[in-house]
XYZ file of C-alpha atoms in Angstrom:
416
model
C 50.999 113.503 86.889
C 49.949 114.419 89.981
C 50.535 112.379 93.318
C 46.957 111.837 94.237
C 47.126 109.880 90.983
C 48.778 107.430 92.705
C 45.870 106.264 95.246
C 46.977 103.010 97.084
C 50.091 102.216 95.547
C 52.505 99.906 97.102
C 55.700 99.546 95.471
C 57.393 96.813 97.605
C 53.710 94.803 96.978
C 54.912 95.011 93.600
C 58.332 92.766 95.073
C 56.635 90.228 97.239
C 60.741 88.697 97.177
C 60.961 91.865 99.104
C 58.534 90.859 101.973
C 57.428 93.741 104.257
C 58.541 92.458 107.602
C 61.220 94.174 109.418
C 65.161 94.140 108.459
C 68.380 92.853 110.401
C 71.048 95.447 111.142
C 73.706 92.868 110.972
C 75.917 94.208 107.948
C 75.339 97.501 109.992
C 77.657 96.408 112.642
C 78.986 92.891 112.314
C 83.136 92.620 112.270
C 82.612 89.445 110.682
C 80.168 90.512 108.130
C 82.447 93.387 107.382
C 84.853 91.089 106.205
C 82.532 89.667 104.050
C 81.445 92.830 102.764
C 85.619 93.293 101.883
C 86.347 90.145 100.194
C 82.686 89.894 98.438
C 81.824 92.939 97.072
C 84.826 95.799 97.386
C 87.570 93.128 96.102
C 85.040 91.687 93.576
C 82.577 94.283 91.870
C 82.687 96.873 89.824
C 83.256 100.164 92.156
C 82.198 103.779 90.974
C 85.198 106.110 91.533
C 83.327 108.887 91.120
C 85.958 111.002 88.965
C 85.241 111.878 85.035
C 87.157 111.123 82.073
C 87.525 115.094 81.485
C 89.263 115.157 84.502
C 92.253 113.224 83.774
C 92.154 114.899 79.588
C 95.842 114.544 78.699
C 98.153 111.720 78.157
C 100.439 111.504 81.524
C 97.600 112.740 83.550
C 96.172 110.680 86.740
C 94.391 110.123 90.310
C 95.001 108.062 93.057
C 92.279 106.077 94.004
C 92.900 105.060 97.850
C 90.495 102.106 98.564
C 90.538 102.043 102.659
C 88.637 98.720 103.304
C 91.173 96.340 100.615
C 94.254 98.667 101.832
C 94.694 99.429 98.012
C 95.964 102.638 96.339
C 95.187 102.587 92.913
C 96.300 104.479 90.101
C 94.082 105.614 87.380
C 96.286 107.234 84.266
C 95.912 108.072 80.620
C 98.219 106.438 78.532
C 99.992 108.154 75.434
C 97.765 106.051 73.220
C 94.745 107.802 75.078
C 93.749 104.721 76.784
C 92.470 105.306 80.525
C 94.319 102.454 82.721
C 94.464 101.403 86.353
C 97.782 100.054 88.072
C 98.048 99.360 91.922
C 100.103 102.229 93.529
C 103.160 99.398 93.606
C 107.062 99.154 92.311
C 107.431 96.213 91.790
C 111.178 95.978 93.029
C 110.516 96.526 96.748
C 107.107 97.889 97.068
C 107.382 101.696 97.430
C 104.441 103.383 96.217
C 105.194 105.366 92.953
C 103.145 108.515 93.295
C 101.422 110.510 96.473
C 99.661 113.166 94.416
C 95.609 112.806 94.674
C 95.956 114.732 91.354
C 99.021 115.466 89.032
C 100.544 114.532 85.687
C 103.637 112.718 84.864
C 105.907 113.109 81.293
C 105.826 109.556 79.867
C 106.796 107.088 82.540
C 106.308 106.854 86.588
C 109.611 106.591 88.145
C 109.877 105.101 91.540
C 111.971 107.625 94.015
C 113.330 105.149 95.811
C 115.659 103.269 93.933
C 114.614 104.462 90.345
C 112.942 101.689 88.357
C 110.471 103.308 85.669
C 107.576 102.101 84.059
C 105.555 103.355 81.079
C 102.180 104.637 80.684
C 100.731 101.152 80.047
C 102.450 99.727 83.017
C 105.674 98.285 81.376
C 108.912 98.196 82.943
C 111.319 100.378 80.910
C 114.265 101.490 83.428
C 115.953 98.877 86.058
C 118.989 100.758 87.406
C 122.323 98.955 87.557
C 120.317 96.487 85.546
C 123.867 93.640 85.112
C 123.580 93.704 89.053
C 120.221 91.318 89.472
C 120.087 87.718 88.747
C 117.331 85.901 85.989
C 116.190 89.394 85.501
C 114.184 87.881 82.310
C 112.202 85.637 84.957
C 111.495 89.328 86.880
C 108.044 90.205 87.538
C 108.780 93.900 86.432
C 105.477 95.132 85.049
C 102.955 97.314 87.005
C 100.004 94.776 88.463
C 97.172 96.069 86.346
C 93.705 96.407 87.724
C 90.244 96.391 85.626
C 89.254 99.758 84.266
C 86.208 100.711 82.281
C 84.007 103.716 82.005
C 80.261 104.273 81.910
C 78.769 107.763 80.862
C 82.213 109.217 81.635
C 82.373 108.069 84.794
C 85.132 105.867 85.851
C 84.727 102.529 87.243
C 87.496 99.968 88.365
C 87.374 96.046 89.714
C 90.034 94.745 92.265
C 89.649 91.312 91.139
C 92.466 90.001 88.634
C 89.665 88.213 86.697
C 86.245 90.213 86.934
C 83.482 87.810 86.444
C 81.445 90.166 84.529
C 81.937 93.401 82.247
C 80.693 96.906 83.976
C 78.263 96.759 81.697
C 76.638 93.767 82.518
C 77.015 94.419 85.944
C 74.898 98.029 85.152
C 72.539 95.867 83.062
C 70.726 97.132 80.039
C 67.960 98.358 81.662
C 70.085 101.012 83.366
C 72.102 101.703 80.451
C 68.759 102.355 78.440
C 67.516 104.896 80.957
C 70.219 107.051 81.836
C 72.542 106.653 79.668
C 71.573 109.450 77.347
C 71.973 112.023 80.409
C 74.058 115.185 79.304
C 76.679 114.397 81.711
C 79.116 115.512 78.940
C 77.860 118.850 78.972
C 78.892 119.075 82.675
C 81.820 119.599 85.321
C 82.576 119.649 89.275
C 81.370 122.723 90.271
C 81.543 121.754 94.015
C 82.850 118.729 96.546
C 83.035 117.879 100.232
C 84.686 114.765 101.687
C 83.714 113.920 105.087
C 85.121 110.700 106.960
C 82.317 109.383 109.303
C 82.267 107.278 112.458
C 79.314 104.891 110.748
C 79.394 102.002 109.080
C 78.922 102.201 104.998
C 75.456 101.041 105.107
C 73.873 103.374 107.696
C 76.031 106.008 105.021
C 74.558 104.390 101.886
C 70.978 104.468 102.956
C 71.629 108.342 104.139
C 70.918 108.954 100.262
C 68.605 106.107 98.988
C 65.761 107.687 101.375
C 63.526 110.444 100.302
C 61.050 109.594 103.066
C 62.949 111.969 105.427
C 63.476 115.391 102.951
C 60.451 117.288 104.587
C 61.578 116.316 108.075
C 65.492 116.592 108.480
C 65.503 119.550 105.685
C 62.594 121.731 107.139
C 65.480 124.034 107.784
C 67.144 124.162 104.871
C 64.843 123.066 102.404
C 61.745 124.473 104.067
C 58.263 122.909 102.916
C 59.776 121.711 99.446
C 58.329 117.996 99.618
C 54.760 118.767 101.278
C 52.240 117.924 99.793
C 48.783 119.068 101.180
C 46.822 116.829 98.091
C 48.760 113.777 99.298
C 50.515 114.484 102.783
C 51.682 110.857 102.996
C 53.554 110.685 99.982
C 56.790 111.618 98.559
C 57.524 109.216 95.902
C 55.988 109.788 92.270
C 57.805 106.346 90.855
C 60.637 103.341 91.634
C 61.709 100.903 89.912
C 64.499 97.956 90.826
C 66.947 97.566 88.401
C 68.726 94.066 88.727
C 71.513 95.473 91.669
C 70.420 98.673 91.306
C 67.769 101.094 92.686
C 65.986 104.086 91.233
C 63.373 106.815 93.053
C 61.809 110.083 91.470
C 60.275 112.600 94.183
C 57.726 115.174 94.823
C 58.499 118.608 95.264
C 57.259 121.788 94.375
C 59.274 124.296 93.114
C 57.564 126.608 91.880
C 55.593 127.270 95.154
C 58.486 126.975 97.173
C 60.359 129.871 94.949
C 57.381 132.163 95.020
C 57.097 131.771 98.883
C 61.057 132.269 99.425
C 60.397 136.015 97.720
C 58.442 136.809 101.119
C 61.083 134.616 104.071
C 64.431 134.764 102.211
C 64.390 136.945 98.908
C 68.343 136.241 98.519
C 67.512 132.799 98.274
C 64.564 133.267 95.902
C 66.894 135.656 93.524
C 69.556 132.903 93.317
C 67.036 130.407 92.630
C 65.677 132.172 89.472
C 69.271 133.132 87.957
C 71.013 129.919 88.392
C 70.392 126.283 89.301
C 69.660 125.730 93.233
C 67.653 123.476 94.781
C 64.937 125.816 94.633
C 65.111 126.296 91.072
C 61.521 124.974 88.600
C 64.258 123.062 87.200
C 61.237 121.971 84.796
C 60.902 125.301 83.458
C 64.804 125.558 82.795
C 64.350 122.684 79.957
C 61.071 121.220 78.534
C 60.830 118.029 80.618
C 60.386 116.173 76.738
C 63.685 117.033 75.989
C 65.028 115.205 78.968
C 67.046 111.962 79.264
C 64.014 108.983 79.451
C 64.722 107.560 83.347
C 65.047 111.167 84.538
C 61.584 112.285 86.125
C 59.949 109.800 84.309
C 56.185 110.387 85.384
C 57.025 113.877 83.463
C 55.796 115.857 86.321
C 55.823 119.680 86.960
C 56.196 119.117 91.125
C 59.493 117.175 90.844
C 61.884 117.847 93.324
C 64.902 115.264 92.254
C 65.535 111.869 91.386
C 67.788 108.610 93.526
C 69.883 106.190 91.207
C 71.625 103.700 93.334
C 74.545 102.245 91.526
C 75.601 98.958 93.555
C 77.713 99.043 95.699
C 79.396 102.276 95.895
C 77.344 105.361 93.888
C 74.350 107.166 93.976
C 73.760 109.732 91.631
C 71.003 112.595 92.904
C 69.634 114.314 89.409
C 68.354 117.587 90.098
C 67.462 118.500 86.469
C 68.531 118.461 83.149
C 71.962 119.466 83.370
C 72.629 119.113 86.740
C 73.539 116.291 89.120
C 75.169 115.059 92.737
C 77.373 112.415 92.614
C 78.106 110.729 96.170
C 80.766 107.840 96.206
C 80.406 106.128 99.770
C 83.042 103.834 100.616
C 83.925 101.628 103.755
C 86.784 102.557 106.034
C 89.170 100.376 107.771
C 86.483 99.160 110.747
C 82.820 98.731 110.048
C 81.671 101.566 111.912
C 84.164 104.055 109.571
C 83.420 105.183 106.209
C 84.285 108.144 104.219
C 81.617 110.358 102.045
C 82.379 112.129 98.465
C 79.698 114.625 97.079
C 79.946 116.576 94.252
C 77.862 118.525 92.514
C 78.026 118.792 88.446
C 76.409 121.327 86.013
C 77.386 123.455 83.062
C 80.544 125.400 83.086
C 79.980 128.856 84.229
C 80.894 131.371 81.258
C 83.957 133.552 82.290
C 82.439 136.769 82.533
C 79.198 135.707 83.668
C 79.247 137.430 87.014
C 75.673 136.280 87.756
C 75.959 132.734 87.176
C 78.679 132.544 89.410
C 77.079 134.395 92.497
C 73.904 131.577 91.862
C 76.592 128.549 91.832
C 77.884 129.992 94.851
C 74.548 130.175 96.932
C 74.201 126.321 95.686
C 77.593 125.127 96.668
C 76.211 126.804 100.616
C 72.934 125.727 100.104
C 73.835 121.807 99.412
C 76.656 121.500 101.986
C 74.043 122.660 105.068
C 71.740 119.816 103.454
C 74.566 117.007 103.584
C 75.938 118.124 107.197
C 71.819 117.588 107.740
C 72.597 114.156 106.391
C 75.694 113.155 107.753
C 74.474 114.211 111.481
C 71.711 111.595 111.480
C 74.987 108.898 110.691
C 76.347 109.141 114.050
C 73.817 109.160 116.100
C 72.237 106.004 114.534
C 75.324 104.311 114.682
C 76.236 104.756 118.222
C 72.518 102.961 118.311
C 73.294 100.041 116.870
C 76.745 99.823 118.979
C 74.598 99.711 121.656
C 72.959 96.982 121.341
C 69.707 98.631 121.738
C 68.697 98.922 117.457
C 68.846 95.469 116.085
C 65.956 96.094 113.365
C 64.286 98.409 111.045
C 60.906 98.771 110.098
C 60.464 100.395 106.772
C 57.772 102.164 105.245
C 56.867 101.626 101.180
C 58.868 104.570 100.512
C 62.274 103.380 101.955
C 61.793 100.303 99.270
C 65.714 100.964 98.034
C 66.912 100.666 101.512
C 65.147 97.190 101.911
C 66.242 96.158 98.226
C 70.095 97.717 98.806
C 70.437 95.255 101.408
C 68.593 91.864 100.027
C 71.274 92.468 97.385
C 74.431 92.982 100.153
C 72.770 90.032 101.784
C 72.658 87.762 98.442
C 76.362 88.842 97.446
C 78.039 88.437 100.661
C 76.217 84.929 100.617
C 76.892 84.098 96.738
């Protein structure tokens, strides 16, 4: 498929619910809405920790999940049965958080330092010190409060609310779960991640990586001429599609060009680009496209640069081939002009001795944090923007159709 294929279409004609006119910046800067946005979705729906099953692999092995906007600390452990469970970060005898580790592992119970109650891996209380010295202790609360857990793909998800109203995977939908849920994200592990805490609110953040209208502009440094397209100079976008909450783009981008031409300007960047995955790798010559997941570059086109899926509220994964992948997890911070910004970048384990692969994961771990300090720039400034006063609306071009459709969903939870 080429992009002059496409011809007049209009994706958010497709959505007239959509409408075309332009969109408020409330949630962008509301303290009230913000609130909302806390007790509606981030205490209510099914949030994408980003983190991996393989990650926590033995029994006794956790993460603390620190949730800034609900004030939560949540910990996500394997039990001794193999189970993966979440417990808020809470003894239950006078509060005192249990563990401070982002990472660690813990020999069959989590024992509180301050007065020594313990619990077990599945959140029982086993251990209450000087135990004859309490009164009613059979009318105790004395179990870990447990909080919803589930897992898509590998990845892990939790839910704040006691009760969840739906399962993760109704809240994916099928449609989502049909598409890319036969992704090889087995076959991969963290081969890179940055954490940045921003002065922005979450949406300006969340739409940061939902928009592939601005690649040829913002990137021209870093990712020089990789989405221009002389057949179709006005396009960037070979396909989306709206997926219940959820959001998905595929883009143009020639590699192949864009790896020949680096041989001439920047022949260290062309070398790593043809030994190892990197954004300017013909990531469609790695792996016949056929043998891909279905959602992933689903026009099957040669001049594919990457692919957006927007998992409400919280995830967005970036595919940049068969076997490789960005995850971002974007979260609100404590006001609604803070948030805090996870990337990480998954492919194949590099072998041991393979001297070469590693010096071409290198140049990509460089070559993807300039892009995202690209990224996070533009936060700031737009922010201080919308402070102002001076930015109450945006207009939005056909190609910035997840930003519109991100927030008509915000919009409809906040209001549900």
């Amino acid at each position: 498929m080429k992009l002059s294929d496409l011809q007049s279409t209009r994706w958010t004609l497709d959505h007239p619910d959509l409408g075309t006119g332009p969109v408020s910046v409330e949630s962008y800067s509301s303290p009230e809405y913000f609130e909302q946005i806390k007790e509606k979705v981030f205490k209510k729906t099914w949030l994408c920790t980003g983190k991996r099953i393989d990650e926590i692999p033995n029994p006794g092995d956790y993460f603390l999940e620190e949730t800034e906007i609900t004030g939560t600390s949540i910990i996500i452990i394997r039990g001794l049965d193999g189970v993966i469970r979440g417990f808020h970060n809470t003894c239950l005898h006078r509060g005192t958080q249990l563990l401070f580790d982002s990472y660690g592992s813990v020999k069959g119970k989590l024992t509180c330092i301050y007065h020594g109650w313990a619990y077990a891996l599945n959140g029982k209380n086993v251990v209450i010190t000087e135990r004859e010295m309490f009164f009613d202790i059979e009318n105790m609360e004395k179990d870990l409060v447990a909080v919803s857990v589930d897992t898509w793909a590998g990845f892990i998800f939790l839910n704040l609310d006691p009760n969840p109203k739906e399962t993760l995977l109704k809240h994916l939908g099928p449609e989502l779960d049909n598409l890319f849920g036969d992704y090889p994200f087995e076959t991969t592990t963290v081969q890179v991640s940055y954490r940045a805490e921003l002065d922005c609110s979450w949406p300006v953040l969340r739409d940061s990586q939902i928009d592939g209208y601005h690649l040829k502009y913002l990137h021209k440094r870093s990712a020089p001429g990789f989405m221009e397209s002389e057949e179709s100079p006005n396009r960037h976008a070979y396909d989306f599609k709206l997926l219940g909450k959820h959001g998905f783009g595929s883009f143009f981008g020639n590699r192949a060009k864009i790896s020949g031409d680096l041989s001439k300007s920047a022949p260290v960047a062309s070398l790593a680009s043809r030994v190892g995955q990197t954004l300017a790798s013909d990531a469609t010559a790695f792996v016949d496209v056929s043998e891909w997941a279905k959602g992933v570059n689903p026009t099957r086109a040669s001049d594919w640069f990457f692919d957006i899926l927007y998992i409400f509220p919280n995830f967005h994964i970036i595919f940049l081939g068969h076997q490789a992948y960005v995850g971002h997890k974007m979260m609100p911070g404590k006001a609604v002009d803070k948030s805090s910004w996870n990337a990480r970048f998954f492919s194949p384990p590099i072998p041991s001795q393979g001297l070469v692969d590693e010096w071409g994961a290198e140049y990509m771990k460089y070559s993807l944090r300039d892009l995202w300090r690209e990224d996070g720039n533009t936060t700031l400034g737009a922010q201080r923007s919308i402070n102002s006063g001076v930015f109450t609306k945006m207009y939005l071009q056909d190609q910035e159709i997840l930003i519109r459709h991100a927030e008509r969903v915000l919009n409809e939870t906040v209001r549900s």
